[in-house]
Short mmCIF file of C-alpha atoms in Angstrom, two decimals:
data_model
loop_
_atom_site.label_atom_id
_atom_site.label_comp_id
_atom_site.label_asym_id
_atom_site.label_seq_id
_atom_site.Cartn_x
_atom_site.Cartn_y
_atom_site.Cartn_z
CA UNK H 1 0.00 0.00 0.00
CA UNK H 2 1.71 3.17 -1.23
CA UNK H 3 -0.80 5.53 0.43
CA UNK H 4 0.52 7.39 3.49
CA UNK H 5 -0.81 5.84 6.69
CA UNK H 6 -0.03 8.76 8.97
CA UNK H 7 -2.73 11.06 7.57
CA UNK H 8 -6.51 11.08 7.49
CA UNK H 9 -8.38 12.06 4.33
CA UNK H 10 -11.57 14.14 4.13
CA UNK H 11 -13.66 14.70 1.01
CA UNK H 12 -14.92 18.30 1.06
CA UNK H 13 -17.02 17.86 -2.08
CA UNK H 14 -20.79 17.53 -2.29
CA UNK H 15 -21.99 14.87 -4.72
CA UNK H 16 -22.89 16.32 -8.12
CA UNK H 17 -26.54 15.54 -8.83
CA UNK H 18 -29.82 17.13 -9.82
CA UNK H 19 -30.45 18.39 -6.29
CA UNK H 20 -27.45 20.77 -6.42
CA UNK H 21 -28.51 24.17 -5.08
CA UNK H 22 -28.08 27.30 -7.22
CA UNK H 23 -29.16 30.89 -6.71
CA UNK H 24 -32.81 31.51 -7.57
CA UNK H 25 -32.96 32.84 -11.11
CA UNK H 26 -29.59 31.26 -11.93
CA UNK H 27 -30.21 28.46 -14.39
CA UNK H 28 -30.19 25.14 -12.58
CA UNK H 29 -28.90 22.52 -14.95
CA UNK H 30 -27.60 19.05 -14.30
CA UNK H 31 -28.29 16.14 -16.57
CA UNK H 32 -26.79 12.70 -16.76
CA UNK H 33 -27.71 10.13 -19.39
CA UNK H 34 -26.64 6.54 -19.65
CA UNK H 35 -24.56 6.12 -22.78
CA UNK H 36 -24.10 2.42 -22.21
CA UNK H 37 -25.06 0.21 -19.32
CA UNK H 38 -25.02 -3.46 -20.19
CA UNK H 39 -23.11 -6.64 -20.69
CA UNK H 40 -22.41 -6.51 -24.41
CA UNK H 41 -21.11 -8.98 -26.91
CA UNK H 42 -18.89 -6.10 -28.11
CA UNK H 43 -16.84 -6.59 -24.95
CA UNK H 44 -16.95 -10.35 -24.78
CA UNK H 45 -19.92 -10.31 -22.42
CA UNK H 46 -18.06 -8.16 -19.89
CA UNK H 47 -19.81 -5.32 -18.05
CA UNK H 48 -19.34 -1.83 -19.53
CA UNK H 49 -20.88 1.44 -18.31
CA UNK H 50 -20.52 5.04 -19.53
CA UNK H 51 -22.44 8.32 -19.17
CA UNK H 52 -22.89 11.70 -20.80
CA UNK H 53 -23.45 14.58 -18.41
CA UNK H 54 -23.94 18.35 -18.53
CA UNK H 55 -24.12 20.90 -15.73
CA UNK H 56 -23.91 24.57 -14.83
CA UNK H 57 -20.21 25.27 -14.19
CA UNK H 58 -21.15 27.41 -11.18
CA UNK H 59 -23.26 24.86 -9.32
CA UNK H 60 -22.43 22.37 -6.62
CA UNK H 61 -18.95 22.41 -5.12
CA UNK H 62 -17.05 24.52 -7.62
CA UNK H 63 -14.25 27.00 -8.19
CA UNK H 64 -14.59 30.54 -9.56
CA UNK H 65 -11.74 31.69 -11.80
CA UNK H 66 -10.82 35.39 -12.13
CA UNK H 67 -12.56 35.53 -15.54
CA UNK H 68 -15.87 35.03 -13.70
CA UNK H 69 -15.92 38.79 -13.02
CA UNK H 70 -12.82 40.14 -14.80
CA UNK H 71 -13.10 40.59 -18.61
CA UNK H 72 -9.41 39.83 -19.19
CA UNK H 73 -8.98 37.61 -16.15
CA UNK H 74 -7.40 34.18 -16.40
CA UNK H 75 -9.68 31.22 -16.99
CA UNK H 76 -9.99 28.06 -14.96
CA UNK H 77 -7.67 26.15 -17.32
CA UNK H 78 -4.97 28.82 -16.94
CA UNK H 79 -4.63 28.87 -13.16
CA UNK H 80 -1.24 27.40 -12.14
CA UNK H 81 -1.71 23.95 -10.61
CA UNK H 82 0.53 24.95 -7.70
CA UNK H 83 -2.21 27.33 -6.58
CA UNK H 84 -4.64 24.45 -6.04
CA UNK H 85 -2.66 23.07 -3.08
CA UNK H 86 -1.89 24.65 0.27
CA UNK H 87 -2.38 24.69 4.03
CA UNK H 88 -5.95 25.29 5.15
CA UNK H 89 -6.84 28.20 7.39
CA UNK H 90 -10.26 27.35 8.84
CA UNK H 91 -12.17 30.32 10.23
CA UNK H 92 -15.09 28.98 12.24
CA UNK H 93 -18.24 31.02 12.95
CA UNK H 94 -20.52 28.01 13.45
CA UNK H 95 -21.78 29.03 16.88
CA UNK H 96 -22.42 32.60 15.78
CA UNK H 97 -24.26 31.41 12.66
CA UNK H 98 -26.40 29.05 14.72
CA UNK H 99 -27.74 32.06 16.59
CA UNK H 100 -27.96 34.41 13.62
CA UNK H 101 -28.51 33.25 10.04
CA UNK H 102 -27.00 36.53 8.81
CA UNK H 103 -23.81 36.23 10.91
CA UNK H 104 -20.70 37.60 9.21
CA UNK H 105 -16.97 36.96 9.31
CA UNK H 106 -15.17 40.13 10.39
CA UNK H 107 -11.61 41.41 10.10
CA UNK H 108 -11.24 40.65 13.81
CA UNK H 109 -11.94 36.97 13.10
CA UNK H 110 -8.91 36.85 10.80
CA UNK H 111 -6.69 38.67 13.29
CA UNK H 112 -7.79 36.33 16.08
CA UNK H 113 -7.13 33.31 13.85
CA UNK H 114 -3.55 34.49 13.33
CA UNK H 115 -2.95 35.28 16.98
CA UNK H 116 -4.60 32.06 18.13
CA UNK H 117 -2.71 29.75 15.76
CA UNK H 118 0.54 31.68 15.62
CA UNK H 119 0.37 31.43 11.83
CA UNK H 120 -0.02 33.90 8.99
CA UNK H 121 -2.87 33.65 6.51
CA UNK H 122 -0.35 34.29 3.73
CA UNK H 123 0.00 31.30 1.42
CA UNK H 124 -3.06 29.51 2.77
CA UNK H 125 -6.39 28.45 1.34
CA UNK H 126 -8.89 30.08 3.69
CA UNK H 127 -12.04 28.10 4.45
CA UNK H 128 -15.05 29.67 6.16
CA UNK H 129 -16.96 27.16 8.29
CA UNK H 130 -20.50 28.19 9.21
CA UNK H 131 -22.14 24.78 9.67
CA UNK H 132 -24.13 25.28 6.45
CA UNK H 133 -22.58 22.25 4.74
CA UNK H 134 -24.94 20.08 6.78
CA UNK H 135 -27.92 21.91 5.26
CA UNK H 136 -26.80 21.47 1.65
CA UNK H 137 -29.43 18.95 0.54
CA UNK H 138 -32.29 21.09 1.87
CA UNK H 139 -32.68 24.26 -0.20
CA UNK H 140 -35.04 25.88 2.29
CA UNK H 141 -32.46 25.45 5.05
CA UNK H 142 -29.43 26.22 2.87
CA UNK H 143 -30.82 29.41 1.32
CA UNK H 144 -33.47 30.35 3.83
CA UNK H 145 -36.21 29.86 1.24
CA UNK H 146 -37.59 27.11 -0.97
CA UNK H 147 -38.63 29.67 -3.58
CA UNK H 148 -36.77 29.14 -6.87
CA UNK H 149 -37.98 32.37 -8.51
CA UNK H 150 -35.72 35.35 -9.14
CA UNK H 151 -36.75 37.15 -5.94
CA UNK H 152 -33.69 37.14 -3.68
CA UNK H 153 -35.17 39.07 -0.77
CA UNK H 154 -35.83 35.91 1.25
CA UNK H 155 -32.35 34.41 0.85
CA UNK H 156 -30.32 34.27 4.05
CA UNK H 157 -27.06 32.55 4.93
CA UNK H 158 -23.91 33.58 6.82
CA UNK H 159 -20.57 34.57 5.33
CA UNK H 160 -18.03 37.33 4.86
CA UNK H 161 -18.69 40.99 5.58
CA UNK H 162 -17.79 43.70 3.06
CA UNK H 163 -14.91 44.86 5.25
CA UNK H 164 -13.56 41.33 5.67
CA UNK H 165 -13.61 40.74 1.90
CA UNK H 166 -11.59 43.86 1.17
CA UNK H 167 -9.22 43.47 4.11
CA UNK H 168 -8.31 39.89 3.19
CA UNK H 169 -7.76 40.79 -0.47
CA UNK H 170 -5.68 43.87 0.31
CA UNK H 171 -3.69 42.73 3.33
CA UNK H 172 -2.98 39.03 2.90
CA UNK H 173 -1.58 37.03 0.00
CA UNK H 174 -3.75 33.91 0.08
CA UNK H 175 -4.17 31.31 -2.66
CA UNK H 176 -7.94 31.19 -2.49
CA UNK H 177 -11.03 31.53 -0.32
CA UNK H 178 -13.74 28.93 0.15
CA UNK H 179 -16.93 28.65 2.14
CA UNK H 180 -19.59 26.07 2.94
CA UNK H 181 -22.31 28.44 1.73
CA UNK H 182 -23.48 29.40 -1.75
CA UNK H 183 -21.02 32.31 -1.84
CA UNK H 184 -18.18 33.46 0.43
CA UNK H 185 -20.12 36.64 1.22
CA UNK H 186 -23.16 36.48 3.46
CA UNK H 187 -26.38 36.56 1.44
CA UNK H 188 -27.16 40.08 2.63
CA UNK H 189 -23.71 41.32 1.60
CA UNK H 190 -23.76 39.35 -1.66
CA UNK H 191 -26.91 41.06 -2.92
CA UNK H 192 -26.68 44.48 -1.26
CA UNK H 193 -23.02 45.16 -1.97
CA UNK H 194 -22.51 43.53 -5.36
CA UNK H 195 -20.43 40.44 -4.59
CA UNK H 196 -17.58 42.21 -2.75
CA UNK H 197 -15.41 39.11 -2.24
CA UNK H 198 -15.70 38.30 -5.94
CA UNK H 199 -14.71 41.78 -7.06
CA UNK H 200 -12.03 42.23 -4.40
CA UNK H 201 -10.29 38.86 -4.70
CA UNK H 202 -10.71 37.46 -8.22
CA UNK H 203 -9.01 40.47 -9.89
CA UNK H 204 -5.96 39.74 -7.71
CA UNK H 205 -5.69 36.22 -9.12
CA UNK H 206 -7.12 34.45 -6.09
CA UNK H 207 -9.76 31.78 -6.66
CA UNK H 208 -13.04 31.26 -4.84
CA UNK H 209 -14.56 27.94 -3.76
CA UNK H 210 -18.30 27.76 -3.13
CA UNK H 211 -20.55 25.15 -1.51
CA UNK H 212 -17.57 23.40 0.06
CA UNK H 213 -18.42 20.52 2.39
CA UNK H 214 -16.25 21.92 5.19
CA UNK H 215 -16.09 19.18 7.81
CA UNK H 216 -16.32 19.88 11.53
CA UNK H 217 -13.27 17.64 12.02
CA UNK H 218 -10.96 20.08 10.27
CA UNK H 219 -8.72 21.90 12.77
CA UNK H 220 -8.29 25.64 12.54
CA UNK H 221 -4.76 24.98 11.31
CA UNK H 222 -2.96 21.78 10.36
CA UNK H 223 -4.97 20.44 7.42
CA UNK H 224 -3.67 20.53 3.85
CA UNK H 225 -6.02 21.21 0.94
CA UNK H 226 -6.00 20.06 -2.67
CA UNK H 227 -8.76 21.66 -4.77
CA UNK H 228 -8.75 20.34 -8.33
CA UNK H 229 -11.23 21.88 -10.81
CA UNK H 230 -12.10 20.35 -14.14
CA UNK H 231 -9.80 21.83 -16.78
CA UNK H 232 -12.51 23.44 -18.92
CA UNK H 233 -11.12 25.49 -21.80
CA UNK H 234 -11.84 29.21 -21.26
CA UNK H 235 -14.07 28.32 -18.31
CA UNK H 236 -15.01 30.96 -15.75
CA UNK H 237 -15.55 28.20 -13.20
CA UNK H 238 -15.67 24.45 -12.86
CA UNK H 239 -16.89 21.60 -10.66
CA UNK H 240 -14.11 20.89 -8.20
CA UNK H 241 -13.02 17.90 -6.13
CA UNK H 242 -11.61 19.12 -2.83
CA UNK H 243 -9.67 16.86 -0.48
CA UNK H 244 -8.21 17.70 2.92
CA UNK H 245 -5.50 15.69 4.65
CA UNK H 246 -4.76 15.90 8.36
CA UNK H 247 -1.75 14.32 10.07
CA UNK H 248 -3.15 11.83 12.57
CA UNK H 249 -0.86 13.18 15.26
CA UNK H 250 -2.85 16.45 15.28
CA UNK H 251 -6.04 14.80 16.53
CA UNK H 252 -4.47 11.63 17.95
CA UNK H 253 -6.50 9.72 15.37
CA UNK H 254 -6.27 5.89 15.21
#
């Protein structure tokens, strides 16, 4: 067995299927068709299965490339692969979000993360943990409404404040930012302030990860992230498989 035995692996990716949540008014599209599913004489009676699938590139667990909001920004297939890997900086507002669906990450949260861990956010992949990953398969819980129309007034979920978006983009050199909600910004900030994390961070070459299945087992510091998007030519985003590894010594895991 060539796999390392001193680490534990966590899949931070929601399964891609028709129930994937998207913003109301944003075309929800996922389709999978069986191309072949049989034991065929063409293969000597052996089992053979294949599918054709299509989906919205900004649905489910996915990565936003700079070109998502920057006309001349780099596309998903142009991001250096070295940027997809790095130490995770987990900023946890789960308790705050449990009490207030509109809870926001503040600049102070980032400063306290650095002072508490003794680490810099520079060079990390920042993950915002709100507890919303557990609500993913229930649109009413995940978005605050089951309405799929274009009215966004009833959408509520926690996330980054305007100030936190700009501070992180301007004061720290991170590889990317991910959250377990539909966008890194809180819903209120997303709609009222025109996607501030998107417009602050993507132009600087950072990527965004949305609808990440951020596990409660991840420590604030000590996990390592690999986030690998599909290499879609000229894509502004792509479905992404995200894996975290944690040295067992950190949690005294068996």
